[in-house]
């Protein structure tokens, strides 16, 4: 990568970060969010109308049997919640 390309990519990354954070700060939340921890628990509450909530995580499990240890890592566990109304939400979960 040339010096000019590196400088350009850093400027693009900085501009993208600035735009994303300014838009996130412009949104006002009516209430605190309730997370579901994908693949672990489900909340009885919906996110609310016109609200998009993205939750992502990493899960690991370790099992020891007869002196051998196995570790399983599951990633990314992602849940996207889209509020359709005050009582209905659309959910898409990926593991």
mmCIF file of C-alpha atoms in Angstrom, residues 24-89:
data_model
loop_
_atom_site.group_PDB
_atom_site.id
_atom_site.type_symbol
_atom_site.label_atom_id
_atom_site.label_comp_id
_atom_site.label_asym_id
_atom_site.label_seq_id
_atom_site.Cartn_x
_atom_site.Cartn_y
_atom_site.Cartn_z
ATOM 1 C CA UNK A 24 -26.430 7.920 16.260
ATOM 2 C CA UNK A 25 -26.262 10.967 18.522
ATOM 3 C CA UNK A 26 -29.137 12.605 16.634
ATOM 4 C CA UNK A 27 -31.496 9.755 17.469
ATOM 5 C CA UNK A 28 -33.394 10.148 20.701
ATOM 6 C CA UNK A 29 -34.384 7.091 22.665
ATOM 7 C CA UNK A 30 -37.795 7.153 24.306
ATOM 8 C CA UNK A 31 -36.818 4.500 26.829
ATOM 9 C CA UNK A 32 -33.750 2.441 27.774
ATOM 10 C CA UNK A 33 -33.118 -0.509 25.476
ATOM 11 C CA UNK A 34 -33.804 -4.048 26.624
ATOM 12 C CA UNK A 35 -31.310 -6.522 25.196
ATOM 13 C CA UNK A 36 -32.050 -10.159 24.499
ATOM 14 C CA UNK A 37 -28.550 -11.688 24.480
ATOM 15 C CA UNK A 38 -28.903 -13.663 21.229
ATOM 16 C CA UNK A 39 -29.275 -17.413 21.781
ATOM 17 C CA UNK A 40 -29.645 -16.994 25.561
ATOM 18 C CA UNK A 41 -32.765 -15.094 26.623
ATOM 19 C CA UNK A 42 -35.745 -13.402 25.001
ATOM 20 C CA UNK A 43 -37.234 -10.178 26.295
ATOM 21 C CA UNK A 44 -41.021 -9.898 26.684
ATOM 22 C CA UNK A 45 -40.816 -6.263 25.507
ATOM 23 C CA UNK A 46 -40.752 -5.003 21.931
ATOM 24 C CA UNK A 47 -38.327 -2.314 20.790
ATOM 25 C CA UNK A 48 -41.044 0.147 19.775
ATOM 26 C CA UNK A 49 -42.275 1.507 16.468
ATOM 27 C CA UNK A 50 -39.670 2.522 13.862
ATOM 28 C CA UNK A 51 -36.777 1.374 16.068
ATOM 29 C CA UNK A 52 -33.955 -0.877 14.832
ATOM 30 C CA UNK A 53 -31.852 -2.636 17.458
ATOM 31 C CA UNK A 54 -28.868 -4.826 16.561
ATOM 32 C CA UNK A 55 -27.363 -7.129 19.172
ATOM 33 C CA UNK A 56 -24.261 -9.201 18.570
ATOM 34 C CA UNK A 57 -22.103 -11.407 20.730
ATOM 35 C CA UNK A 58 -19.632 -14.211 21.057
ATOM 36 C CA UNK A 59 -20.253 -17.404 23.038
ATOM 37 C CA UNK A 60 -17.755 -19.976 24.218
ATOM 38 C CA UNK A 61 -18.164 -23.283 25.998
ATOM 39 C CA UNK A 62 -15.491 -25.512 27.506
ATOM 40 C CA UNK A 63 -15.943 -29.220 28.179
ATOM 41 C CA UNK A 64 -13.486 -31.509 29.907
ATOM 42 C CA UNK A 65 -13.897 -35.273 29.512
ATOM 43 C CA UNK A 66 -11.322 -37.926 30.464
ATOM 44 C CA UNK A 67 -8.542 -35.361 30.708
ATOM 45 C CA UNK A 68 -9.209 -33.833 27.300
ATOM 46 C CA UNK A 69 -10.564 -30.313 27.073
ATOM 47 C CA UNK A 70 -12.626 -29.085 24.142
ATOM 48 C CA UNK A 71 -13.529 -25.453 23.584
ATOM 49 C CA UNK A 72 -16.323 -24.399 21.276
ATOM 50 C CA UNK A 73 -16.658 -20.799 20.119
ATOM 51 C CA UNK A 74 -19.811 -19.588 18.423
ATOM 52 C CA UNK A 75 -19.606 -16.278 16.591
ATOM 53 C CA UNK A 76 -21.208 -14.066 15.618
ATOM 54 C CA UNK A 77 -24.500 -14.504 17.433
ATOM 55 C CA UNK A 78 -26.551 -11.642 16.005
ATOM 56 C CA UNK A 79 -30.133 -10.525 16.540
ATOM 57 C CA UNK A 80 -31.769 -7.721 14.559
ATOM 58 C CA UNK A 81 -35.022 -6.345 15.982
ATOM 59 C CA UNK A 82 -37.234 -4.000 13.943
ATOM 60 C CA UNK A 83 -40.189 -2.361 15.680
ATOM 61 C CA UNK A 84 -43.286 -2.511 13.497
ATOM 62 C CA UNK A 85 -45.685 -1.013 16.099
ATOM 63 C CA UNK A 86 -45.894 -0.636 19.861
ATOM 64 C CA UNK A 87 -46.854 -4.328 20.143
ATOM 65 C CA UNK A 88 -45.203 -6.022 17.137
ATOM 66 C CA UNK A 89 -41.570 -6.440 16.138
#
